[in-house]
Amino acid sequence: MLFLGFSAGLPLLLVLGTLSLLLKDAGISRSEIGFASWIGLAYSIKVFWSPIVDNLKLPLLSRLLGKRKSWLLFAQVGIAIGLYMISQTDAGTDTQRLVIFALITAFLSATQDIVIDAFRVESNDDKKQGAAAATYIMGYRIGMIVAGAGALKLAASFDWEISYQIMAVCMGVGILGGLLSPEPPHKKVELGKTQLEQDISAKVLGPLASRRAELKQKIESLPAFQYFVKAILSPFVDFFQRYKWWGLVIIAFILSFRVSDIVLGVMTNVFYDDMGFTKDEIADYSKIYGVIMTILGAFIGGYVVNKVNILWCLLWGIILVILTNLLFAYMATQPKDVGFLIAVISADNMAGGFSMGVLMAYFATLINQEFTATQFALYTSLMTLTGKILGGYSGVNIDNWGYPMFFTYAASLGIPALLLILALLYRERILNKQQRR
């Protein structure tokens, strides 16, 4: 989990946060940098191809490595190639080409996330999910230190080309981690065998049952139809069968939980640069010290979630995120102050690490392991979707409102999640009362 977390954290900043500074150095405007953050939507729509990753075996590689490990190696090698191609592209003269390579890299990185999430859930029982998530996040944040601080320091000492080439080589850590890890146990895919699949098929083909029974039987026997039912429909039907209409509340909560952090995070590097901090200072305080505090927060979350009701942990997490994000609004009104920068980054990153550690553990409790990759991809896709869409307008909002108002707005985006957690706590209270009866 440590090595695979590193491999997941490395490309994320290289196609988002670090890329924003690369674009700024190339003379790209704040508004255009904000729109370029939509590259991150690849992580938010990965649910659409997660059924393929969850069910399809790659030719040859699957026989050699297993289903999960073969997809892992495919994605990791592709990410390394994508980062190298970014290094060979001039951001100022060929911005469109660079964005295309960044988008391809993000697509492969999101695919890697699908595999690693399934890997983690399938390799650990429920009691170990919190610790597994914390270890994964530690590796993830170390990867972000390398992709943030490491890439910035290399760019300051050499140039962006050398920086991204070395980042491509660093993907070797994840490749090694994947190859050394045992293939996790997962259920064998058998099409059309479960009661759920049979019920879905009956519903979908119901109109044909009385009029064209023969055609209905032929469609039911088609592997393509059986795959559609198994891989696409079953994970979503299973979710709503288990949670009924409360599933909509859970989805709304997941959509809203990280909006505040994501919208704020799109422009933080540009904000630090506009405040007058150098690349080395940003690397030291934001990308090293800040990430260490995130790791600490994640481990605190991993520990607390085993001691306290997970919904209460989520409530504490979102309150901390809202309060710490407001510190950026205050910092934007003050002159450059390294001490205050460190304090704000420390508080913000610890709150973010805590909330993410708890959220990943919460996702594991929502999973039916028959559909691990697809359902986890659904949750993690929804987790970033709203924030990524709104984050694309961050540059325009800053130009129109200024930094203090923008950061206040970003913090307020956490309020819907807070209200939805209270609703989920109310649901839990009702369920507990019913169980006592």
GROMACS .gro file of C-alpha atoms in nm:
model
  437
    1MET     CA    1   0.000   0.000   0.000
    2LEU     CA    2   0.292   0.235   0.070
    3PHE     CA    3   0.450   0.183  -0.273
    4LEU     CA    4   0.118   0.183  -0.456
    5GLY     CA    5   0.008   0.497  -0.271
    6PHE     CA    6   0.328   0.666  -0.389
    7SER     CA    7   0.252   0.562  -0.744
    8ALA     CA    8  -0.100   0.709  -0.719
    9GLY     CA    9   0.009   1.039  -0.560
   10LEU     CA   10   0.293   1.113  -0.801
   11PRO     CA   11   0.102   1.184  -1.127
   12LEU     CA   12  -0.185   1.374  -0.962
   13LEU     CA   13   0.007   1.697  -0.896
   14LEU     CA   14   0.206   1.665  -1.217
   15VAL     CA   15  -0.112   1.704  -1.422
   16LEU     CA   16  -0.276   1.952  -1.181
   17GLY     CA   17  -0.098   2.160  -0.912
   18THR     CA   18   0.261   2.147  -1.039
   19LEU     CA   19   0.137   2.183  -1.394
   20SER     CA   20  -0.029   2.513  -1.299
   21LEU     CA   21   0.311   2.663  -1.211
   22LEU     CA   22   0.462   2.525  -1.530
   23LEU     CA   23   0.185   2.699  -1.726
   24LYS     CA   24   0.226   3.022  -1.527
   25ASP     CA   25   0.600   3.023  -1.604
   26ALA     CA   26   0.510   2.985  -1.972
   27GLY     CA   27   0.298   3.300  -1.955
   28ILE     CA   28  -0.046   3.137  -1.945
   29SER     CA   29  -0.317   3.350  -1.775
   30ARG     CA   30  -0.485   3.264  -1.442
   31SER     CA   31  -0.819   3.207  -1.615
   32GLU     CA   32  -0.665   2.964  -1.864
   33ILE     CA   33  -0.480   2.783  -1.583
   34GLY     CA   34  -0.813   2.744  -1.403
   35PHE     CA   35  -0.974   2.594  -1.713
   36ALA     CA   36  -0.674   2.361  -1.757
   37SER     CA   37  -0.760   2.215  -1.416
   38TRP     CA   38  -1.053   2.042  -1.590
   39ILE     CA   39  -0.792   1.784  -1.688
   40GLY     CA   40  -0.865   1.653  -1.339
   41LEU     CA   41  -1.217   1.558  -1.449
   42ALA     CA   42  -1.058   1.237  -1.579
   43TYR     CA   43  -1.047   1.130  -1.212
   44SER     CA   44  -1.413   1.224  -1.168
   45ILE     CA   45  -1.553   1.022  -1.460
   46LYS     CA   46  -1.345   0.707  -1.412
   47VAL     CA   47  -1.659   0.526  -1.302
   48PHE     CA   48  -1.753   0.498  -1.670
   49TRP     CA   49  -1.462   0.268  -1.752
   50SER     CA   50  -1.423   0.108  -1.410
   51PRO     CA   51  -1.650  -0.186  -1.507
   52ILE     CA   52  -1.402  -0.273  -1.782
   53VAL     CA   53  -1.112  -0.265  -1.535
   54ASP     CA   54  -1.318  -0.462  -1.284
   55ASN     CA   55  -1.415  -0.741  -1.523
   56LEU     CA   56  -1.192  -0.751  -1.832
   57LYS     CA   57  -0.866  -0.944  -1.827
   58LEU     CA   58  -0.580  -0.802  -2.033
   59PRO     CA   59  -0.446  -1.054  -2.288
   60LEU     CA   60  -0.118  -1.225  -2.193
   61LEU     CA   61  -0.043  -0.990  -1.900
   62SER     CA   62  -0.334  -1.134  -1.703
   63ARG     CA   63  -0.195  -1.486  -1.734
   64LEU     CA   64   0.146  -1.372  -1.617
   65LEU     CA   65   0.048  -1.136  -1.335
   66GLY     CA   66  -0.322  -1.173  -1.255
   67LYS     CA   67  -0.615  -0.943  -1.336
   68ARG     CA   68  -0.540  -0.659  -1.092
   69LYS     CA   69  -0.160  -0.658  -1.135
   70SER     CA   70  -0.180  -0.662  -1.516
   71TRP     CA   71  -0.403  -0.352  -1.524
   72LEU     CA   72  -0.172  -0.189  -1.269
   73LEU     CA   73   0.139  -0.241  -1.481
   74PHE     CA   74  -0.039  -0.122  -1.797
   75ALA     CA   75  -0.147   0.204  -1.630
   76GLN     CA   76   0.186   0.272  -1.458
   77VAL     CA   77   0.398   0.227  -1.773
   78GLY     CA   78   0.153   0.450  -1.962
   79ILE     CA   79   0.181   0.724  -1.696
   80ALA     CA   80   0.563   0.717  -1.719
   81ILE     CA   81   0.544   0.758  -2.098
   82GLY     CA   82   0.288   1.040  -2.063
   83LEU     CA   83   0.509   1.234  -1.820
   84TYR     CA   84   0.805   1.197  -2.054
   85MET     CA   85   0.599   1.333  -2.346
   86ILE     CA   86   0.497   1.636  -2.133
   87SER     CA   87   0.868   1.699  -2.072
   88GLN     CA   88   0.925   1.710  -2.447
   89THR     CA   89   0.653   1.971  -2.510
   90ASP     CA   90   0.698   2.351  -2.492
   91ALA     CA   91   0.408   2.487  -2.283
   92GLY     CA   92   0.435   2.836  -2.431
   93THR     CA   93   0.435   2.750  -2.801
   94ASP     CA   94   0.241   2.423  -2.801
   95THR     CA   95   0.002   2.447  -2.507
   96GLN     CA   96  -0.266   2.237  -2.673
   97ARG     CA   97  -0.030   1.944  -2.727
   98LEU     CA   98   0.088   1.962  -2.367
   99VAL     CA   99  -0.271   1.961  -2.238
  100ILE     CA  100  -0.350   1.654  -2.451
  101PHE     CA  101  -0.053   1.463  -2.304
  102ALA     CA  102  -0.155   1.576  -1.954
  103LEU     CA  103  -0.511   1.454  -2.020
  104ILE     CA  104  -0.388   1.112  -2.138
  105THR     CA  105  -0.166   1.087  -1.830
  106ALA     CA  106  -0.460   1.180  -1.606
  107PHE     CA  107  -0.676   0.914  -1.775
  108LEU     CA  108  -0.414   0.646  -1.708
  109SER     CA  109  -0.360   0.777  -1.354
  110ALA     CA  110  -0.735   0.750  -1.287
  111THR     CA  111  -0.725   0.394  -1.425
  112GLN     CA  112  -0.442   0.316  -1.185
  113ASP     CA  113  -0.653   0.455  -0.898
  114ILE     CA  114  -0.939   0.220  -0.991
  115VAL     CA  115  -0.706  -0.080  -0.967
  116ILE     CA  116  -0.533   0.029  -0.645
  117ASP     CA  117  -0.863   0.099  -0.466
  118ALA     CA  118  -0.985  -0.252  -0.555
  119PHE     CA  119  -0.643  -0.392  -0.459
  120ARG     CA  120  -0.663  -0.231  -0.114
  121VAL     CA  121  -1.021  -0.332  -0.036
  122GLU     CA  122  -0.975  -0.693  -0.155
  123SER     CA  123  -0.647  -0.737   0.032
  124ASN     CA  124  -0.779  -0.637   0.377
  125ASP     CA  125  -1.070  -0.730   0.600
  126ASP     CA  126  -1.302  -0.464   0.745
  127LYS     CA  127  -1.098  -0.418   1.065
  128LYS     CA  128  -0.783  -0.336   0.868
  129GLN     CA  129  -0.941  -0.097   0.617
  130GLY     CA  130  -0.864   0.212   0.828
  131ALA     CA  131  -0.497   0.115   0.868
  132ALA     CA  132  -0.471   0.019   0.500
  133ALA     CA  133  -0.621   0.354   0.397
  134ALA     CA  134  -0.381   0.542   0.627
  135THR     CA  135  -0.078   0.357   0.486
  136TYR     CA  136  -0.198   0.418   0.131
  137ILE     CA  137  -0.246   0.788   0.203
  138MET     CA  138   0.103   0.810   0.356
  139GLY     CA  139   0.251   0.668   0.036
  140TYR     CA  140   0.018   0.890  -0.166
  141ARG     CA  141   0.140   1.201   0.015
  142ILE     CA  142   0.504   1.101  -0.017
  143GLY     CA  143   0.438   1.076  -0.390
  144MET     CA  144   0.289   1.424  -0.375
  145ILE     CA  145   0.599   1.555  -0.194
  146VAL     CA  146   0.812   1.422  -0.479
  147ALA     CA  147   0.574   1.555  -0.746
  148GLY     CA  148   0.535   1.889  -0.567
  149ALA     CA  149   0.853   1.985  -0.381
  150GLY     CA  150   1.080   1.758  -0.584
  151ALA     CA  151   0.948   1.875  -0.920
  152LEU     CA  152   0.960   2.243  -0.818
  153LYS     CA  153   1.316   2.221  -0.686
  154LEU     CA  154   1.431   2.040  -1.000
  155ALA     CA  155   1.260   2.304  -1.215
  156ALA     CA  156   1.428   2.582  -1.012
  157SER     CA  157   1.773   2.417  -1.036
  158PHE     CA  158   1.746   2.292  -1.396
  159ASP     CA  159   1.426   2.330  -1.600
  160TRP     CA  160   1.078   2.179  -1.636
  161GLU     CA  161   1.199   1.930  -1.898
  162ILE     CA  162   1.450   1.766  -1.662
  163SER     CA  163   1.197   1.782  -1.379
  164TYR     CA  164   0.926   1.588  -1.564
  165GLN     CA  165   1.174   1.334  -1.702
  166ILE     CA  166   1.290   1.250  -1.350
  167MET     CA  167   0.925   1.226  -1.241
  168ALA     CA  168   0.868   0.971  -1.519
  169VAL     CA  169   1.156   0.762  -1.381
  170CYS     CA  170   1.005   0.782  -1.030
  171MET     CA  171   0.704   0.583  -1.153
  172GLY     CA  172   0.941   0.287  -1.124
  173VAL     CA  173   0.865   0.283  -0.748
  174GLY     CA  174   0.501   0.201  -0.816
  175ILE     CA  175   0.589  -0.052  -1.084
  176LEU     CA  176   0.817  -0.229  -0.837
  177GLY     CA  177   0.547  -0.216  -0.568
  178GLY     CA  178   0.291  -0.369  -0.801
  179LEU     CA  179   0.520  -0.647  -0.919
  180LEU     CA  180   0.622  -0.740  -0.562
  181SER     CA  181   0.266  -0.738  -0.425
  182PRO     CA  182   0.062  -1.060  -0.423
  183GLU     CA  183  -0.243  -1.065  -0.648
  184PRO     CA  184  -0.535  -1.005  -0.409
  185PRO     CA  185  -0.814  -1.261  -0.379
  186HIS     CA  186  -1.125  -1.168  -0.574
  187LYS     CA  187  -1.434  -1.351  -0.677
  188LYS     CA  188  -1.436  -1.529  -1.012
  189VAL     CA  189  -1.660  -1.355  -1.265
  190GLU     CA  190  -1.949  -1.577  -1.374
  191LEU     CA  191  -2.201  -1.410  -1.602
  192GLY     CA  192  -2.573  -1.447  -1.539
  193LYS     CA  193  -2.539  -1.670  -1.231
  194THR     CA  194  -2.643  -1.451  -0.938
  195GLN     CA  195  -3.001  -1.384  -0.832
  196LEU     CA  196  -2.937  -1.010  -0.871
  197GLU     CA  197  -2.837  -1.050  -1.237
  198GLN     CA  198  -3.138  -1.271  -1.307
  199ASP     CA  199  -3.370  -1.016  -1.146
  200ILE     CA  200  -3.218  -0.730  -1.349
  201SER     CA  201  -3.243  -0.931  -1.673
  202ALA     CA  202  -3.608  -1.004  -1.600
  203LYS     CA  203  -3.679  -0.634  -1.543
  204VAL     CA  204  -3.488  -0.517  -1.853
  205LEU     CA  205  -3.637  -0.779  -2.085
  206GLY     CA  206  -3.978  -0.789  -1.916
  207PRO     CA  207  -4.171  -0.640  -2.212
  208LEU     CA  208  -4.050  -0.926  -2.434
  209ALA     CA  209  -4.150  -1.203  -2.192
  210SER     CA  210  -4.507  -1.252  -2.312
  211ARG     CA  211  -4.488  -1.143  -2.674
  212ARG     CA  212  -4.151  -1.267  -2.793
  213ALA     CA  213  -4.028  -1.520  -2.540
  214GLU     CA  214  -3.791  -1.681  -2.790
  215LEU     CA  215  -3.617  -1.349  -2.864
  216LYS     CA  216  -3.594  -1.282  -2.489
  217GLN     CA  217  -3.413  -1.613  -2.433
  218LYS     CA  218  -3.167  -1.540  -2.714
  219ILE     CA  219  -3.083  -1.195  -2.576
  220GLU     CA  220  -3.043  -1.336  -2.224
  221SER     CA  221  -2.791  -1.591  -2.351
  222LEU     CA  222  -2.576  -1.332  -2.532
  223PRO     CA  223  -2.240  -1.279  -2.348
  224ALA     CA  224  -2.252  -0.906  -2.433
  225PHE     CA  225  -2.591  -0.865  -2.263
  226GLN     CA  226  -2.480  -1.073  -1.964
  227TYR     CA  227  -2.165  -0.860  -1.933
  228PHE     CA  228  -2.374  -0.540  -1.950
  229VAL     CA  229  -2.595  -0.665  -1.667
  230LYS     CA  230  -2.301  -0.793  -1.459
  231ALA     CA  231  -2.052  -0.509  -1.507
  232ILE     CA  232  -2.266  -0.201  -1.565
  233LEU     CA  233  -2.608  -0.244  -1.405
  234SER     CA  234  -2.547  -0.481  -1.113
  235PRO     CA  235  -2.308  -0.257  -0.907
  236PHE     CA  236  -2.552   0.035  -0.915
  237VAL     CA  237  -2.866  -0.173  -0.855
  238ASP     CA  238  -2.686  -0.346  -0.566
  239PHE     CA  239  -2.604  -0.009  -0.408
  240PHE     CA  240  -2.965   0.114  -0.417
  241GLN     CA  241  -3.104  -0.222  -0.305
  242ARG     CA  242  -2.892  -0.196   0.009
  243TYR     CA  243  -2.952   0.175   0.087
  244LYS     CA  244  -3.290   0.243  -0.080
  245TRP     CA  245  -3.363   0.617  -0.116
  246TRP     CA  246  -3.094   0.694   0.142
  247GLY     CA  247  -2.853   0.603  -0.139
  248LEU     CA  248  -2.935   0.944  -0.291
  249VAL     CA  249  -2.838   1.115   0.035
  250ILE     CA  250  -2.511   0.920   0.047
  251ILE     CA  251  -2.435   1.015  -0.315
  252ALA     CA  252  -2.515   1.382  -0.244
  253PHE     CA  253  -2.284   1.369   0.058
  254ILE     CA  254  -1.999   1.216  -0.145
  255LEU     CA  255  -2.050   1.479  -0.417
  256SER     CA  256  -2.018   1.760  -0.164
  257PHE     CA  257  -1.760   1.641   0.093
  258ARG     CA  258  -1.441   1.750  -0.086
  259VAL     CA  259  -1.574   2.043  -0.290
  260SER     CA  260  -1.430   2.306  -0.054
  261ASP     CA  261  -1.078   2.159  -0.053
  262ILE     CA  262  -1.066   2.090  -0.429
  263VAL     CA  263  -1.188   2.436  -0.535
  264LEU     CA  264  -0.940   2.603  -0.298
  265GLY     CA  265  -0.653   2.375  -0.401
  266VAL     CA  266  -0.671   2.452  -0.774
  267MET     CA  267  -0.509   2.794  -0.733
  268THR     CA  268  -0.301   2.766  -0.415
  269ASN     CA  269   0.032   2.741  -0.600
  270VAL     CA  270  -0.058   3.046  -0.809
  271PHE     CA  271  -0.167   3.225  -0.488
  272TYR     CA  272   0.168   3.152  -0.318
  273ASP     CA  273   0.349   3.278  -0.627
  274ASP     CA  274   0.137   3.596  -0.636
  275MET     CA  275   0.213   3.650  -0.264
  276GLY     CA  276   0.582   3.665  -0.354
  277PHE     CA  277   0.702   3.323  -0.236
  278THR     CA  278   0.974   3.159  -0.448
  279LYS     CA  279   0.957   2.806  -0.596
  280ASP     CA  280   1.197   2.684  -0.328
  281GLU     CA  281   0.983   2.836  -0.051
  282ILE     CA  282   0.665   2.685  -0.198
  283ALA     CA  283   0.842   2.349  -0.224
  284ASP     CA  284   0.975   2.362   0.133
  285TYR     CA  285   0.669   2.488   0.316
  286SER     CA  286   0.377   2.367   0.104
  287LYS     CA  287   0.500   2.053  -0.067
  288ILE     CA  288   0.719   1.903   0.205
  289TYR     CA  289   0.611   2.034   0.546
  290GLY     CA  290   0.246   2.055   0.443
  291VAL     CA  291   0.238   1.699   0.307
  292ILE     CA  292   0.402   1.566   0.625
  293MET     CA  293   0.117   1.725   0.821
  294THR     CA  294  -0.131   1.561   0.582
  295ILE     CA  295   0.026   1.221   0.652
  296LEU     CA  296  -0.002   1.289   1.026
  297GLY     CA  297  -0.367   1.386   0.983
  298ALA     CA  298  -0.435   1.069   0.783
  299PHE     CA  299  -0.287   0.850   1.056
  300ILE     CA  300  -0.487   1.031   1.322
  301GLY     CA  301  -0.797   0.967   1.108
  302GLY     CA  302  -0.704   0.600   1.063
  303TYR     CA  303  -0.666   0.561   1.441
  304VAL     CA  304  -0.973   0.759   1.546
  305VAL     CA  305  -1.205   0.584   1.300
  306ASN     CA  306  -1.142   0.257   1.487
  307LYS     CA  307  -1.240   0.420   1.818
  308VAL     CA  308  -1.526   0.654   1.726
  309ASN     CA  309  -1.836   0.629   1.507
  310ILE     CA  310  -1.722   0.693   1.149
  311LEU     CA  311  -1.999   0.946   1.076
  312TRP     CA  312  -1.894   1.157   1.375
  313CYS     CA  313  -1.537   1.144   1.241
  314LEU     CA  314  -1.665   1.271   0.904
  315LEU     CA  315  -1.851   1.552   1.080
  316TRP     CA  316  -1.535   1.660   1.264
  317GLY     CA  317  -1.342   1.636   0.938
  318ILE     CA  318  -1.567   1.870   0.737
  319ILE     CA  319  -1.583   2.125   1.021
  320LEU     CA  320  -1.202   2.131   1.035
  321VAL     CA  321  -1.180   2.169   0.656
  322ILE     CA  322  -1.419   2.467   0.654
  323LEU     CA  323  -1.239   2.643   0.942
  324THR     CA  324  -0.888   2.588   0.805
  325ASN     CA  325  -0.988   2.702   0.456
  326LEU     CA  326  -1.108   3.029   0.605
  327LEU     CA  327  -0.748   3.087   0.724
  328PHE     CA  328  -0.648   3.135   0.357
  329ALA     CA  329  -0.900   3.419   0.327
  330TYR     CA  330  -0.734   3.592   0.622
  331MET     CA  331  -0.382   3.524   0.492
  332ALA     CA  332  -0.475   3.687   0.159
  333THR     CA  333  -0.534   4.016   0.344
  334GLN     CA  334  -0.192   4.009   0.516
  335PRO     CA  335   0.161   4.087   0.389
  336LYS     CA  336   0.397   3.800   0.307
  337ASP     CA  337   0.473   3.613   0.631
  338VAL     CA  338   0.655   3.279   0.622
  339GLY     CA  339   0.555   3.190   0.980
  340PHE     CA  340   0.186   3.243   0.914
  341LEU     CA  341   0.214   3.051   0.585
  342ILE     CA  342   0.355   2.750   0.771
  343ALA     CA  343   0.078   2.769   1.034
  344VAL     CA  344  -0.199   2.787   0.773
  345ILE     CA  345  -0.050   2.507   0.562
  346SER     CA  346  -0.006   2.289   0.873
  347ALA     CA  347  -0.365   2.333   0.988
  348ASP     CA  348  -0.513   2.295   0.639
  349ASN     CA  349  -0.313   1.985   0.549
  350MET     CA  350  -0.371   1.809   0.881
  351ALA     CA  351  -0.746   1.869   0.847
  352GLY     CA  352  -0.738   1.749   0.486
  353GLY     CA  353  -0.541   1.435   0.574
  354PHE     CA  354  -0.774   1.351   0.863
  355SER     CA  355  -1.089   1.396   0.654
  356MET     CA  356  -0.952   1.195   0.358
  357GLY     CA  357  -0.838   0.907   0.580
  358VAL     CA  358  -1.183   0.884   0.737
  359LEU     CA  359  -1.359   0.919   0.401
  360MET     CA  360  -1.161   0.631   0.245
  361ALA     CA  361  -1.246   0.410   0.543
  362TYR     CA  362  -1.612   0.512   0.503
  363PHE     CA  363  -1.608   0.414   0.135
  364ALA     CA  364  -1.482   0.068   0.231
  365THR     CA  365  -1.792   0.021   0.449
  366LEU     CA  366  -2.016   0.095   0.147
  367ILE     CA  367  -1.855  -0.169  -0.076
  368ASN     CA  368  -1.998  -0.500  -0.186
  369GLN     CA  369  -1.679  -0.693  -0.270
  370GLU     CA  370  -1.849  -0.856  -0.567
  371PHE     CA  371  -1.823  -0.514  -0.738
  372THR     CA  372  -1.520  -0.370  -0.559
  373ALA     CA  373  -1.352  -0.170  -0.835
  374THR     CA  374  -1.672  -0.038  -0.991
  375GLN     CA  375  -1.834   0.076  -0.667
  376PHE     CA  376  -1.514   0.226  -0.526
  377ALA     CA  377  -1.462   0.409  -0.857
  378LEU     CA  378  -1.819   0.538  -0.831
  379TYR     CA  379  -1.753   0.681  -0.485
  380THR     CA  380  -1.413   0.833  -0.568
  381SER     CA  381  -1.543   0.971  -0.898
  382LEU     CA  382  -1.834   1.143  -0.727
  383MET     CA  383  -1.597   1.263  -0.454
  384THR     CA  384  -1.411   1.490  -0.696
  385LEU     CA  385  -1.671   1.561  -0.968
  386THR     CA  386  -1.838   1.874  -0.825
  387GLY     CA  387  -1.510   2.022  -0.702
  388LYS     CA  388  -1.336   1.972  -1.036
  389ILE     CA  389  -1.620   2.135  -1.230
  390LEU     CA  390  -1.638   2.438  -0.999
  391GLY     CA  391  -1.257   2.451  -0.969
  392GLY     CA  392  -1.226   2.522  -1.341
  393TYR     CA  393  -1.374   2.867  -1.277
  394SER     CA  394  -1.131   2.944  -0.993
  395GLY     CA  395  -0.906   3.168  -1.203
  396VAL     CA  396  -1.203   3.368  -1.333
  397ASN     CA  397  -1.346   3.398  -0.980
  398ILE     CA  398  -1.016   3.527  -0.842
  399ASP     CA  399  -0.987   3.782  -1.122
  400ASN     CA  400  -1.342   3.901  -1.048
  401TRP     CA  401  -1.351   3.882  -0.666
  402GLY     CA  402  -0.992   3.881  -0.541
  403TYR     CA  403  -0.833   3.615  -0.319
  404PRO     CA  404  -1.007   3.692   0.018
  405MET     CA  405  -1.359   3.660  -0.124
  406PHE     CA  406  -1.262   3.354  -0.332
  407PHE     CA  407  -1.125   3.164  -0.029
  408THR     CA  408  -1.433   3.256   0.178
  409TYR     CA  409  -1.652   3.122  -0.103
  410ALA     CA  410  -1.442   2.802  -0.121
  411ALA     CA  411  -1.483   2.743   0.255
  412SER     CA  412  -1.861   2.793   0.237
  413LEU     CA  413  -1.886   2.512  -0.019
  414GLY     CA  414  -1.833   2.266   0.268
  415ILE     CA  415  -2.162   2.356   0.439
  416PRO     CA  416  -2.386   2.120   0.230
  417ALA     CA  417  -2.164   1.823   0.326
  418LEU     CA  418  -2.197   1.915   0.694
  419LEU     CA  419  -2.579   1.915   0.670
  420LEU     CA  420  -2.581   1.583   0.483
  421ILE     CA  421  -2.363   1.416   0.747
  422LEU     CA  422  -2.617   1.527   1.008
  423ALA     CA  423  -2.886   1.361   0.794
  424LEU     CA  424  -2.685   1.037   0.780
  425LEU     CA  425  -2.640   1.048   1.158
  426TYR     CA  426  -3.019   1.079   1.185
  427ARG     CA  427  -3.059   0.771   0.959
  428GLU     CA  428  -2.818   0.577   1.180
  429ARG     CA  429  -3.013   0.674   1.489
  430ILE     CA  430  -3.336   0.545   1.330
  431LEU     CA  431  -3.170   0.216   1.230
  432ASN     CA  432  -3.033   0.167   1.582
  433LYS     CA  433  -3.381   0.220   1.730
  434GLN     CA  434  -3.528  -0.033   1.487
  435GLN     CA  435  -3.263  -0.289   1.578
  436ARG     CA  436  -3.335  -0.252   1.950
  437ARG     CA  437  -3.701  -0.330   1.887
   0.00000   0.00000   0.00000
